[in-house]
mmCIF file of C-alpha atoms in Angstrom:
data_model
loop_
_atom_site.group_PDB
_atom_site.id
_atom_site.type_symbol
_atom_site.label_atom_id
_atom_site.label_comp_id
_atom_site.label_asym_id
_atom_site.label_seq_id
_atom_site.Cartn_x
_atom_site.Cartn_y
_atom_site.Cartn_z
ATOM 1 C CA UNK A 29 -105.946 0.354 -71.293
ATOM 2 C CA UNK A 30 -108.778 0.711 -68.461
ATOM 3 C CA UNK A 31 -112.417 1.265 -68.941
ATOM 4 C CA UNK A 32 -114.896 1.759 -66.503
ATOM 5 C CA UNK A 33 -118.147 1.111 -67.482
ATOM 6 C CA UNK A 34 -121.233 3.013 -64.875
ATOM 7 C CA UNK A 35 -124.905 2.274 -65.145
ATOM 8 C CA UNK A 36 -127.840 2.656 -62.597
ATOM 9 C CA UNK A 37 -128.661 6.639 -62.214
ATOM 10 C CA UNK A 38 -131.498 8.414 -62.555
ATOM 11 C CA UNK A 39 -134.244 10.281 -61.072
ATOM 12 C CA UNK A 40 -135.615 8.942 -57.799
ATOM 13 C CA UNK A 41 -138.054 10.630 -55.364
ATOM 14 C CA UNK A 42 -136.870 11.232 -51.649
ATOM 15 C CA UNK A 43 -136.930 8.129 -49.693
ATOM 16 C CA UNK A 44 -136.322 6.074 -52.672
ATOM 17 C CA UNK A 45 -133.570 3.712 -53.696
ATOM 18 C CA UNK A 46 -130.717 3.118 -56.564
ATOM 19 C CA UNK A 47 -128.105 0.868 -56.803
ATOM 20 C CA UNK A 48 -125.110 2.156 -58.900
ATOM 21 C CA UNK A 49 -122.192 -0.273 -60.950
ATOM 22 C CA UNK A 50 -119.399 0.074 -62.485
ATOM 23 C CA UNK A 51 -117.333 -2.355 -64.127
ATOM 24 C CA UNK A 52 -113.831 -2.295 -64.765
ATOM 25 C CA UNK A 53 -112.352 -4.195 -68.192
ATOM 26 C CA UNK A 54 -109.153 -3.764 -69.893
ATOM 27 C CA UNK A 55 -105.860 -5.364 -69.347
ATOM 28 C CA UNK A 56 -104.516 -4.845 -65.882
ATOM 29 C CA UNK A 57 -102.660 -6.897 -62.954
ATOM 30 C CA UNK A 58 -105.206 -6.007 -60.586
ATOM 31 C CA UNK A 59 -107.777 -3.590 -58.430
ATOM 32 C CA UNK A 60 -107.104 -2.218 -55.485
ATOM 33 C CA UNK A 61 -109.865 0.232 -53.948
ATOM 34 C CA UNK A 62 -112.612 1.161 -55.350
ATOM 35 C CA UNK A 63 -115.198 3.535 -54.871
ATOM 36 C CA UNK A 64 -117.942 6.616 -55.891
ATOM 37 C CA UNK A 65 -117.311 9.401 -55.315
ATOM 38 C CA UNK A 66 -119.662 12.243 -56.572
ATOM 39 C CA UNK A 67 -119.970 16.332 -57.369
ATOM 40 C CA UNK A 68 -122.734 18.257 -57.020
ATOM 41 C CA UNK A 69 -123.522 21.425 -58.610
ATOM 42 C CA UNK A 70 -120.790 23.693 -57.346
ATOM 43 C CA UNK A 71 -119.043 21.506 -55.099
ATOM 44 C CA UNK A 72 -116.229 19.937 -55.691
ATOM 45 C CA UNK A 73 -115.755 15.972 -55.669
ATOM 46 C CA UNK A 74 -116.009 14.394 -52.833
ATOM 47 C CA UNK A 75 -115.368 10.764 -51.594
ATOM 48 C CA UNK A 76 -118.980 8.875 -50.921
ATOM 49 C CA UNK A 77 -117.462 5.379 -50.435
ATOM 50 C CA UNK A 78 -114.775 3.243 -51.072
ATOM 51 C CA UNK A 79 -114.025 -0.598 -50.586
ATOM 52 C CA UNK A 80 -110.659 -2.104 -50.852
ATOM 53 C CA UNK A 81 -110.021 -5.611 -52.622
ATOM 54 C CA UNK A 82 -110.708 -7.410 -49.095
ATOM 55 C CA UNK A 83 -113.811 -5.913 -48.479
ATOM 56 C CA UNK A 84 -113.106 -3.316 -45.884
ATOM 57 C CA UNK A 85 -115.427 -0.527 -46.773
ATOM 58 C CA UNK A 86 -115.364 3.082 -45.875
ATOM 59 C CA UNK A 87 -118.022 5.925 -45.900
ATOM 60 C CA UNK A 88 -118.208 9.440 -45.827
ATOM 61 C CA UNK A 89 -120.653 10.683 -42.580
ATOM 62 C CA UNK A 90 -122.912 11.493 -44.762
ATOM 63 C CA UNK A 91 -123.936 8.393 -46.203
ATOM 64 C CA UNK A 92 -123.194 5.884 -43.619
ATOM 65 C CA UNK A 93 -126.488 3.807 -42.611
ATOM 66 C CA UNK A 94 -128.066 5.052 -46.159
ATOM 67 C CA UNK A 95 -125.626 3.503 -48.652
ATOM 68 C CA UNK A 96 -123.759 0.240 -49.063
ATOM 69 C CA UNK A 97 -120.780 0.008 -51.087
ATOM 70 C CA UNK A 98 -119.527 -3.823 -52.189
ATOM 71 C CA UNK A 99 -117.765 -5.427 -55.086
ATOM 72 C CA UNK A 100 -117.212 -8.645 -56.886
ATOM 73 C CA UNK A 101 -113.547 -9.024 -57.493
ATOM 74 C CA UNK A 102 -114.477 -11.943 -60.126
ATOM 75 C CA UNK A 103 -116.185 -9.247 -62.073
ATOM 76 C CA UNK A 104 -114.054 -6.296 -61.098
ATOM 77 C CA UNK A 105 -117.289 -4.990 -60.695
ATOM 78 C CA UNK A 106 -118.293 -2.195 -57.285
ATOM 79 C CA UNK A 107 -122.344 -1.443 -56.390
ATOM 80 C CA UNK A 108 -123.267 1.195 -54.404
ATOM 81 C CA UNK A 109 -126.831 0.430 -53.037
ATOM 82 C CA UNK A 110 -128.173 3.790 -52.133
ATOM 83 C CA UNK A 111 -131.221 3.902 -50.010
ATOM 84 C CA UNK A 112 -133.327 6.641 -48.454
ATOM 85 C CA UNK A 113 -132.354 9.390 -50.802
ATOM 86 C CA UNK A 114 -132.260 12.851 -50.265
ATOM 87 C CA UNK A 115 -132.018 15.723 -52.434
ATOM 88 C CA UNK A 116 -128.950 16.851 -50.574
ATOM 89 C CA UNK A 117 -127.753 13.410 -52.901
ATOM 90 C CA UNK A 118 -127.994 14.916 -55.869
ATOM 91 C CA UNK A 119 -124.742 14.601 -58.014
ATOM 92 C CA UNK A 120 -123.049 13.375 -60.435
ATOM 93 C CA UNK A 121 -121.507 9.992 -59.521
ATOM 94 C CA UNK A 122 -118.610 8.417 -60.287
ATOM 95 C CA UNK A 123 -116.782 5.538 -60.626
ATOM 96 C CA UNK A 124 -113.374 5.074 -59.397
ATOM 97 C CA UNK A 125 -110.688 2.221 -59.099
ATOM 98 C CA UNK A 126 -107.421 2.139 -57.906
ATOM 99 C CA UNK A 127 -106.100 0.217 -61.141
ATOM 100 C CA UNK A 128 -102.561 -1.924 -61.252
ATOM 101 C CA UNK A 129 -101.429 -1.727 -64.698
ATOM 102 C CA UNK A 130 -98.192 -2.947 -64.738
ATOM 103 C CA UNK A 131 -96.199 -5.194 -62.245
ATOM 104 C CA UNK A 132 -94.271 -2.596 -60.433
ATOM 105 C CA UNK A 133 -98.207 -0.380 -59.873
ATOM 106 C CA UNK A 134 -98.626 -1.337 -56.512
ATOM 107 C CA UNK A 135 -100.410 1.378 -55.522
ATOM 108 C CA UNK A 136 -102.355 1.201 -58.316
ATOM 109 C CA UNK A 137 -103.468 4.048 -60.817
ATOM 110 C CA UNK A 138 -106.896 5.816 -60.736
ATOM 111 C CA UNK A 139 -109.485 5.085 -63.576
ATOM 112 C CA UNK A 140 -112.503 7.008 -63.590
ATOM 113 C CA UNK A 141 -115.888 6.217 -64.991
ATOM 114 C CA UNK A 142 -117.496 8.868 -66.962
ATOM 115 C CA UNK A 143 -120.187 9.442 -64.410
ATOM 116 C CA UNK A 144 -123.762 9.194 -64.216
ATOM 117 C CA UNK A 145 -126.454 11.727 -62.769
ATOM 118 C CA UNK A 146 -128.512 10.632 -59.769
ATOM 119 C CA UNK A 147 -131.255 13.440 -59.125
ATOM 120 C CA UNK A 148 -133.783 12.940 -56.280
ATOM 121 C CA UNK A 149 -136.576 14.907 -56.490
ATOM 122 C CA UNK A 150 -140.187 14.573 -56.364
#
């Protein structure tokens, strides 16, 4: 019903930059929040950012002054512009979207991307 489409990881040195999207296609009444979050190797998930329909973003301490999360609601499309990487970034990212798929959904359903590796390292 949902898909969420990822692209933009890779391997970037420390210091460097990526900028993450995900797309969201399918038939639904509407997005909600959106996010990444991400899992490193034996971690569990945890929230990097999120953004709700209106633009009000949120970041974990983290990331805040390194990332930028932001969206274009005419794409149903989030970015996550990542900037002075660190190894401690390492993860697997991924995509998420709080997803109304019917009328009564307000809250909206999550939808998850597959996720794509970001690995910085020199």
């Amino acid at each position: 019903q949902v898909q969420l489409v990822e692209s933009g990881g890779g391997l970037v040195q420390p210091g460097g930059s990526l900028r993450l999207s995900c797309a969201a296609s399918g038939t639904f009444f509407g997005i909600n929040a959106m996010g990444w979050y991400r899992q490193a190797p034996g971690k569990e998930r945890e929230l990097v950012a999120d953004i709700t329909s209106g633009g009000r973003t949120n970041y974990a301490d983290s990331v805040k002054g390194r990332f930028t999360i932001s969206r274009d609601n005419a794409k149903n499309t989030v970015y996550l512009q990542m900037n002075s990487l660190k190894p401690d970034d390492t993860a697997v990212y991924y995509c998420n979207a709080q997803v109304r798929t019917t009328v009564y959904n307000y809250a909206g359903m999550p939808y998850w991307g597959k996720g794509t590796l970001v690995t910085v390292s020199s």
